[in-house]
Coordinates of C-alpha atoms and ligand atoms in Angstrom, one line a residue:
X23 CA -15.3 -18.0 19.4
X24 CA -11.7 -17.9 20.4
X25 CA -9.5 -17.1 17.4
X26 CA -5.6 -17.6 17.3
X27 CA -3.4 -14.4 17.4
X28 CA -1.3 -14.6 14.7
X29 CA 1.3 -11.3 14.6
X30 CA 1.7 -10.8 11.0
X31 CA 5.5 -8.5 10.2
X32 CA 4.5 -8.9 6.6
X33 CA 4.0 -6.3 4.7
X34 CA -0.2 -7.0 4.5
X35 CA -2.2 -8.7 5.0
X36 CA -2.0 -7.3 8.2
X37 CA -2.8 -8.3 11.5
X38 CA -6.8 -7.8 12.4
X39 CA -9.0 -6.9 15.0
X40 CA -11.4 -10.0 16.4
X41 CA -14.4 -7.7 15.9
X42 CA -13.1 -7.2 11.8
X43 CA -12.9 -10.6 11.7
X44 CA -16.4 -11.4 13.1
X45 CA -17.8 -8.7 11.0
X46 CA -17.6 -10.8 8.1
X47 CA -20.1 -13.3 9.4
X48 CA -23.9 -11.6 8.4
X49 CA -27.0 -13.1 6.9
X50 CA -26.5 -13.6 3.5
X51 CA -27.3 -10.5 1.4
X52 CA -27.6 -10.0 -2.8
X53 CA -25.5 -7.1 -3.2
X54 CA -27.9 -5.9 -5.6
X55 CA -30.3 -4.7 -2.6
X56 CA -30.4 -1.0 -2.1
X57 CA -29.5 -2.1 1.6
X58 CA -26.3 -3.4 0.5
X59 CA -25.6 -0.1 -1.8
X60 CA -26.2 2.3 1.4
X61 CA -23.5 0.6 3.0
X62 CA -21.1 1.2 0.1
X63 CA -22.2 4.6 -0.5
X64 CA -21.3 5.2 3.3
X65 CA -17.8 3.1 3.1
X66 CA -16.6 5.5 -0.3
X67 CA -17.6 8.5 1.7
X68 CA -15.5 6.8 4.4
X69 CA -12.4 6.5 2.4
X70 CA -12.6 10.3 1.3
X71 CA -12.6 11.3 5.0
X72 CA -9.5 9.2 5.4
X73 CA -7.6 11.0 3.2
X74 CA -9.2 14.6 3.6
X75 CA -10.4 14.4 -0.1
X76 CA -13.5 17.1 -0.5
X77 CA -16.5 15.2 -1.5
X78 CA -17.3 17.5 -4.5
X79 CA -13.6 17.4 -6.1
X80 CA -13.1 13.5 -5.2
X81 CA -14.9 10.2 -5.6
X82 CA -13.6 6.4 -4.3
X83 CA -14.2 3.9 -6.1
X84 CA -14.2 0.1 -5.1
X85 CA -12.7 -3.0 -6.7
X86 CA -12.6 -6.3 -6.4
X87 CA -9.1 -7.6 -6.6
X88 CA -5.9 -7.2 -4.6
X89 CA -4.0 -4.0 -4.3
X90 CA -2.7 -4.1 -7.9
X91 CA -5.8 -3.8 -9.4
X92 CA -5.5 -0.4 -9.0
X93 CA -2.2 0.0 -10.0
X94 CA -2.9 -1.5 -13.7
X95 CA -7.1 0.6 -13.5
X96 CA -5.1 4.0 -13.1
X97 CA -2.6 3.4 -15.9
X98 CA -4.6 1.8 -18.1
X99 CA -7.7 4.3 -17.6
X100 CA -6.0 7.9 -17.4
X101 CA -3.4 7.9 -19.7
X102 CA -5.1 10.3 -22.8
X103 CA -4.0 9.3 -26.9
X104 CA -0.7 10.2 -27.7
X105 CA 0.5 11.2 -24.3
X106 CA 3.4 9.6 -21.9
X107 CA 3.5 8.2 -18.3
X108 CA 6.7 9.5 -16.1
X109 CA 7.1 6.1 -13.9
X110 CA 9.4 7.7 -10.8
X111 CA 11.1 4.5 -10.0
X112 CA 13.3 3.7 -7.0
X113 CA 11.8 -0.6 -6.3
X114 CA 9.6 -3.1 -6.8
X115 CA 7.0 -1.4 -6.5
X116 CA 7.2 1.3 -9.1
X117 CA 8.8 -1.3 -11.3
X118 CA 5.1 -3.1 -11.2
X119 CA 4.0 0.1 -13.1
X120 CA 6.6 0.4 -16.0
X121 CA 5.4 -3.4 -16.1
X122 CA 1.6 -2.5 -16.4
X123 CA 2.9 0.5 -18.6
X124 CA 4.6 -2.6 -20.9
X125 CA 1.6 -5.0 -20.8
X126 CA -0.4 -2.5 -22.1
X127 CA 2.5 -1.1 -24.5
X128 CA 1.8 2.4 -23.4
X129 CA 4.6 5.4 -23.9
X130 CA 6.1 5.9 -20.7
X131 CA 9.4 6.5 -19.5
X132 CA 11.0 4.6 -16.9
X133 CA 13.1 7.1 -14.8
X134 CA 14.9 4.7 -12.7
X135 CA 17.0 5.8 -9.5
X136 CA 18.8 3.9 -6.8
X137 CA 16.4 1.6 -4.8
X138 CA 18.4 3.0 -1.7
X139 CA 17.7 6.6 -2.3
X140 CA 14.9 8.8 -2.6
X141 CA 14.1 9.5 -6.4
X142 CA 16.3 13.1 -7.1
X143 CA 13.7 15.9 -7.4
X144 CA 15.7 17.8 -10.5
X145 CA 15.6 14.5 -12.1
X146 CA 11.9 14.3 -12.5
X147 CA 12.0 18.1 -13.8
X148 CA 14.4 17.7 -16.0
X149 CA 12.4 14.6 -17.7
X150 CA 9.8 16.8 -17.2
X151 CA 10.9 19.7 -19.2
X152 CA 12.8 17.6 -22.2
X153 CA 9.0 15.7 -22.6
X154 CA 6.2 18.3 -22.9
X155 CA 4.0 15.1 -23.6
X156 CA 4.2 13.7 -20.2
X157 CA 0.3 13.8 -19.4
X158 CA 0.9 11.0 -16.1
X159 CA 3.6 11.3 -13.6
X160 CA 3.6 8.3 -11.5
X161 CA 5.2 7.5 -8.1
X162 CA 4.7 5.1 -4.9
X163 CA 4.5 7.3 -1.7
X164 CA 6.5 4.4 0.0
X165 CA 8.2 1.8 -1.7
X166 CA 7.4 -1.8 0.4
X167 CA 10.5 -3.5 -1.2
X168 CA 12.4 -1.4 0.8
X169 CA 10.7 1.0 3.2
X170 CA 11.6 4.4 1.9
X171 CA 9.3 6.8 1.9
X172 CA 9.3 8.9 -1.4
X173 CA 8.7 12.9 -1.4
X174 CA 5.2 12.6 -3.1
X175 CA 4.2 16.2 -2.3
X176 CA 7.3 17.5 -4.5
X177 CA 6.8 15.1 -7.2
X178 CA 2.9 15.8 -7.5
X179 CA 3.8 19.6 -7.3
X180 CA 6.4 19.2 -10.0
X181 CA 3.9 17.0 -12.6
X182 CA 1.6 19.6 -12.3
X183 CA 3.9 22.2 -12.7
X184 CA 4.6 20.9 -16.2
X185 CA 0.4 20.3 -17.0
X186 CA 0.3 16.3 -15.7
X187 CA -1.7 14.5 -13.5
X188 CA 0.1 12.9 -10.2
X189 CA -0.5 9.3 -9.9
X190 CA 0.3 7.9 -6.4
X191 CA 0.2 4.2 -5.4
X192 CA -0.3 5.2 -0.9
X193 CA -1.3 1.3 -0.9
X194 CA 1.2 0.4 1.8
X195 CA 0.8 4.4 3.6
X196 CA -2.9 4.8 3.7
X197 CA -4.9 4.7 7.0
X198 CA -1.2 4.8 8.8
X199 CA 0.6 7.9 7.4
X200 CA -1.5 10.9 7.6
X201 CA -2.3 11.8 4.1
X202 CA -4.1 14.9 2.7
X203 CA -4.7 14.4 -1.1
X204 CA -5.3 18.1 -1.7
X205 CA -2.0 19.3 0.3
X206 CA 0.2 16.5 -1.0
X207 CA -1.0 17.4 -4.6
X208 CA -2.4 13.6 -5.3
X209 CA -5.1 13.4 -7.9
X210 CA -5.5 9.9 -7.4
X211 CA -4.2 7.3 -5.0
X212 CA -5.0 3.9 -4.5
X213 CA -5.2 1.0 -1.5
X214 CA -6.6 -2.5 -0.4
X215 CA -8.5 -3.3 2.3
X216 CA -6.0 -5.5 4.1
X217 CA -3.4 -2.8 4.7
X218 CA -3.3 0.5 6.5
X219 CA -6.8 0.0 7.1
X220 CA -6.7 -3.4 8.7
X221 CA -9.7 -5.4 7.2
X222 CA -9.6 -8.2 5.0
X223 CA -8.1 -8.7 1.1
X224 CA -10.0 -8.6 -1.7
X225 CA -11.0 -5.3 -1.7
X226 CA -9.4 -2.5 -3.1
X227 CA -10.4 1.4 -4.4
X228 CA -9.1 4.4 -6.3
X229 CA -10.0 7.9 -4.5
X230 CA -9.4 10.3 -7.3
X231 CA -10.1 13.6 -9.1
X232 CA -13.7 13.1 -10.2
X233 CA -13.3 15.5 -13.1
X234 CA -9.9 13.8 -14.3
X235 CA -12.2 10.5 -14.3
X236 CA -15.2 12.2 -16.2
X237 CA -12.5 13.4 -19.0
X238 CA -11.0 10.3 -19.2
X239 CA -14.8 9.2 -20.7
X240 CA -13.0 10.0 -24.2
X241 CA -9.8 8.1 -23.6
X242 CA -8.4 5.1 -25.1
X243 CA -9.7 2.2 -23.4
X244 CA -7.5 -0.8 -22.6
X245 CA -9.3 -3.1 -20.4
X246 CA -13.2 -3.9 -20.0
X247 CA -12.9 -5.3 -16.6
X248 CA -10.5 -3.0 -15.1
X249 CA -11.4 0.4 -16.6
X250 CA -11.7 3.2 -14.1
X251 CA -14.7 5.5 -16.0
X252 CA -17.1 2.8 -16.4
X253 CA -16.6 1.3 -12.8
X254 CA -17.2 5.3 -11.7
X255 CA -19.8 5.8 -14.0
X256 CA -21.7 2.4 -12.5
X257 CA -21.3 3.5 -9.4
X258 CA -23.1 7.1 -10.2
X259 CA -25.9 6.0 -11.8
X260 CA -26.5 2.6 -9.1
X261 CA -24.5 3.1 -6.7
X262 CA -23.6 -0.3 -7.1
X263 CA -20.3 -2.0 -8.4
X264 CA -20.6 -3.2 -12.4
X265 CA -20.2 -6.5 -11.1
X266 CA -19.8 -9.0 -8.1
X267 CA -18.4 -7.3 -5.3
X268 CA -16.8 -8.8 -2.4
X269 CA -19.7 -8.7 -0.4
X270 CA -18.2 -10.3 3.2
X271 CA -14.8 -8.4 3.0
X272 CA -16.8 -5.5 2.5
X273 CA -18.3 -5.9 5.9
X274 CA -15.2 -5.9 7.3
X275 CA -13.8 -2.7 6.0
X276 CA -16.8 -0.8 6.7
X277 CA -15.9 -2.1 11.0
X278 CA -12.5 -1.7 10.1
X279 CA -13.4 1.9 9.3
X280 CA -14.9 2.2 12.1
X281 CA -11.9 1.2 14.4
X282 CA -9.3 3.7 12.2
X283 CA -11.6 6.8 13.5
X284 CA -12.6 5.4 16.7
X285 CA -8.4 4.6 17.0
X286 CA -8.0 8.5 15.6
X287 CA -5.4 9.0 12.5
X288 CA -2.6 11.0 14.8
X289 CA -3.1 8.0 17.7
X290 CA -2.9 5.2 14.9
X291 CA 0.3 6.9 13.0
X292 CA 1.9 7.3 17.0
X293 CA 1.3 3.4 17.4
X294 CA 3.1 2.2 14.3
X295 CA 6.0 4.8 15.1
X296 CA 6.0 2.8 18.4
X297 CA 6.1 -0.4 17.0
X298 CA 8.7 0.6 14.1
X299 CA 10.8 2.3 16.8
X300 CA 10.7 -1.1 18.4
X301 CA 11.6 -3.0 15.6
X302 CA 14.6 -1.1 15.6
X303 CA 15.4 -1.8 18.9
X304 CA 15.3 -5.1 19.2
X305 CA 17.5 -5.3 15.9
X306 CA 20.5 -3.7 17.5
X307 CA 20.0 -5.2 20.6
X308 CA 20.6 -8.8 18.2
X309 CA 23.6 -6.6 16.3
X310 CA 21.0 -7.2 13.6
X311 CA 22.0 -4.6 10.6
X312 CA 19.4 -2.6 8.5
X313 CA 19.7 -1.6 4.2
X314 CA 18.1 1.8 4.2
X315 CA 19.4 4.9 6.1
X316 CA 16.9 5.7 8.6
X317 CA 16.4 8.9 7.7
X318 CA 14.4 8.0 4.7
X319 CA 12.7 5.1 6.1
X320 CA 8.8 5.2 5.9
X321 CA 8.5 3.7 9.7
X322 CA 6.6 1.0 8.4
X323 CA 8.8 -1.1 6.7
X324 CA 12.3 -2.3 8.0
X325 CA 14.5 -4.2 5.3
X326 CA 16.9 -6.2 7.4
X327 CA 20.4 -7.3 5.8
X328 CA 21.1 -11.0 6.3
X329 CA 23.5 -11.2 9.1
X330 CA 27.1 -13.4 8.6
X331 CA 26.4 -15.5 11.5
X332 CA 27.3 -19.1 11.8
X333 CA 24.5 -21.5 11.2
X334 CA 21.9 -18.8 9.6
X335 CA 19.4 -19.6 7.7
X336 CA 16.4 -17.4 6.9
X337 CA 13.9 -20.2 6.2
X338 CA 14.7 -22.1 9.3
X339 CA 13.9 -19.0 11.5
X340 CA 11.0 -17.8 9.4
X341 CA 9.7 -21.5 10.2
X342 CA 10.5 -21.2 13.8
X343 CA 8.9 -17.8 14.0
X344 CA 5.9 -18.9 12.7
X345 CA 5.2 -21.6 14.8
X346 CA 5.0 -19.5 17.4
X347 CA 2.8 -17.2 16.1
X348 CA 5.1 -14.4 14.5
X349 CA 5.4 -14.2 10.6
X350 CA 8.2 -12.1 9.2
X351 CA 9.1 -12.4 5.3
X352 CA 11.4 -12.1 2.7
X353 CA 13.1 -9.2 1.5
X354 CA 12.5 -7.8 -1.9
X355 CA 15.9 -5.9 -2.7
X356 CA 17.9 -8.2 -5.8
X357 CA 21.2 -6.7 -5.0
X358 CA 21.5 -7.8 -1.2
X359 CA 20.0 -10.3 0.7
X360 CA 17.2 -8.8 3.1
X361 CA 14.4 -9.9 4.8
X362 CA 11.5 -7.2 6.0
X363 CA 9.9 -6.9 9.6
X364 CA 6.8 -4.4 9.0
X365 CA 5.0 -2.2 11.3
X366 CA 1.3 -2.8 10.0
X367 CA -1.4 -4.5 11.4
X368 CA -3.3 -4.2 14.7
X369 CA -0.1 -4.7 16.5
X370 CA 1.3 -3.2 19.2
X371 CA 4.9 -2.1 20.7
X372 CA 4.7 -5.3 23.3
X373 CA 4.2 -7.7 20.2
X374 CA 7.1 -6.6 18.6
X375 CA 9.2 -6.8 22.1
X376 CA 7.8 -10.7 22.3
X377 CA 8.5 -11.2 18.7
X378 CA 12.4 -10.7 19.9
X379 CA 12.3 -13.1 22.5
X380 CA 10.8 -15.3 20.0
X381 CA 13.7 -14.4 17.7
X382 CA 16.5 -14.7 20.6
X383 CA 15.6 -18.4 21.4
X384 CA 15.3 -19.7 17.7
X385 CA 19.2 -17.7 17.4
X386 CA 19.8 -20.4 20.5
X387 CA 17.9 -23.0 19.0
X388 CA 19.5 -23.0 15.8
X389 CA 23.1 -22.3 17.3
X390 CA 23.1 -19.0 15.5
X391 CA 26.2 -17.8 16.7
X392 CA 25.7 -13.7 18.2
X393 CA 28.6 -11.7 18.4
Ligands
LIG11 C1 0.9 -4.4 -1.2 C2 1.2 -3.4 -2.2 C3 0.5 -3.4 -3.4 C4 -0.5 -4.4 -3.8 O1 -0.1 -5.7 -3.7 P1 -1.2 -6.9 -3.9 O2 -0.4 -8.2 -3.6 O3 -1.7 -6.9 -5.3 O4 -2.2 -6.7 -2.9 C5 0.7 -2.4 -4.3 N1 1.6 -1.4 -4.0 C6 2.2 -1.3 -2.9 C7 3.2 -0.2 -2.6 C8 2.1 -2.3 -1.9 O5 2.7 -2.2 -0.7

């Protein structure tokens, strides 16, 4: 079967292999079949290993949903009676918490920064210090609305500092920035399937501290569906999910697993620095200006700012780009107008180089005027 390439500069779905894709296609299977639960058992055990959680501290467990599944199963499921979350906001992405924290109407503060900076370290202590009733502190290890890449190790080292848990949403880091839970003082961080680890969405999971979860037995509960104990506690006693999992998709992580170790962690994060480091390249080559300072950047995420060119139009080139096979997508910044070029994906350096030829001859097309 020949399948169309599509190079996807989204920020996930990414970009899959042929063999992920294929992988989905199996005899039908009731996932109730012990058969079906080995695999999972050897997929959660997989995840661990990704992010060099110890087997007897940490546990994964799956979802189905999309990536923010997790987001709203972590705040709703650890956050004990009485206490506070400490949302560490610099985007969109953080900003989904303090929304979860709303829906839910749970304390929490929303300690908002710049979305162009890096959250201020003796910020977070200083809420820290003035709330002794902080029991979550929550951050994003790279904020997708804009690419930074937040200092999770010093945030999770300050929380539990002052006694709280560290909360990290790694969805748009895992499986392409090395991560080690225990070192970057994470007790629980989060992904989907379609991101860093380049299978298919629909699937998503929570690697965490398994005594936090076990305590969190006696907390509130605020969702039947999406509580974090009783999906943990099905999966100990069946090894099973509670309920319909996404049996196909979970085919394809278990191959995309596969490839991320066959690929190697340090060879995978080298790739994406090549293709991020190409990105950038072919931006100032088209006098194509960024919004964040590079420094900070996570390397997977490039917000470009809309040039003042004659004759530019973001929809007509995301139109043309498509067409021929490249998808890039909207910025999510609401003070300037961006658009984002991501480095995810089973993509390479040459794909990106292709992508600005593609990008050069809808500038001509359209009569975008380069300077
Ligand atoms: C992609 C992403 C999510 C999840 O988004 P979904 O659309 O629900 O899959 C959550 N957090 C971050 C940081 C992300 O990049």
């Amino acid at each position: 079967m020949n399948i169309k390439r599509n190079v996807l500069l989204n920020p996930g779905p990414a970009t899959t292999t042929d063999t992920v894709k294929m992988a989905q296609v199996v005899p039908d299977i009731c996932p109730r079949e012990k058969a079906f639960a080995d695999l999972m058992k050897g997929l959660r055990s997989d995840l661990l290993k990704v992010v060099h959680a110890p087997e007897d501290e940490y546990t994964s467990v799956l979802f189905c949903g999309s990536g923010t599944i997790n987001i709203d199963i972590c705040i709703n499921s650890l956050l004990p009676e009485g206490k506070k979350i400490l949302v560490v906001n610099n985007g969109a992405y953080n900003s989904r918490a303090v929304e979860v924290c709303q829906m839910y109407h749970l304390p929490h503060i929303n300690l908002q920064f710049s979305v162009y900076e890096q959250p201020h370290l003796d910020a977070v202590e200083k809420a820290l210090q003035e709330n002794p009733d902080i029991a979550v502190v929550y951050c994003c290890h790279h904020e997708t609305g804009t690419g930074i890449l937040n200092p999770i190790r010093e945030i999770g080292a300050l929380a539990h500092k002052h006694g709280a848990i560290f909360i990290s949403d790694t969805t748009s880091t895992l499986g392409m920035i090395p991560l080690d839970v225990v070192k970057d003082n994470v007790d629980f961080c989060m992904a989907s399937a379609q991101k860093g680890l380049m299978a298919m969405s629909g699937l998503s999971f929570i690697i965490g501290r398994k005594k936090i979860i076990e305590e969190s037995k006696n907390y509130p509960t605020r969702s039947y569906y999406c509580n974090l104990y009783l999906q943990y506690a099905y999966f100990e006693k069946t090894g099973e999910m509670h309920f319909t999992p996404p049996v196909q998709t979970i085919y394809a992580a278990i191959q995309a697993l596969k490839e991320y170790f066959q690929e190697g962690e340090e060879a995978k994060f080298a790739r994406h620095r090549a293709v991020y480091n190409a990105i950038h390249e072919g931006l100032d080559k088209l006098g194509l200006r960024t919004a964040i300072d590079r420094s900070i950047e996570s390397g997977l995420v490039v917000s470009v700012l809309y040039p003042d060119y004659p004759n530019w139009d973001f929809e007509k080139i995301h139109d043309y780009c498509f067409h021929h096979g490249f998808t890039i997508y909207p910025g999510k910044i609401s003070t300037s107008n961006t658009f984002r070029l991501c480095a995810l994906g089973a993509i390479t350096q040459k794909d990106i180089e292709d992508f600005f030829i593609c990008l050069k001859s809808a500038f001509e097309h359209f009569q975008i005027a380069l300077r």
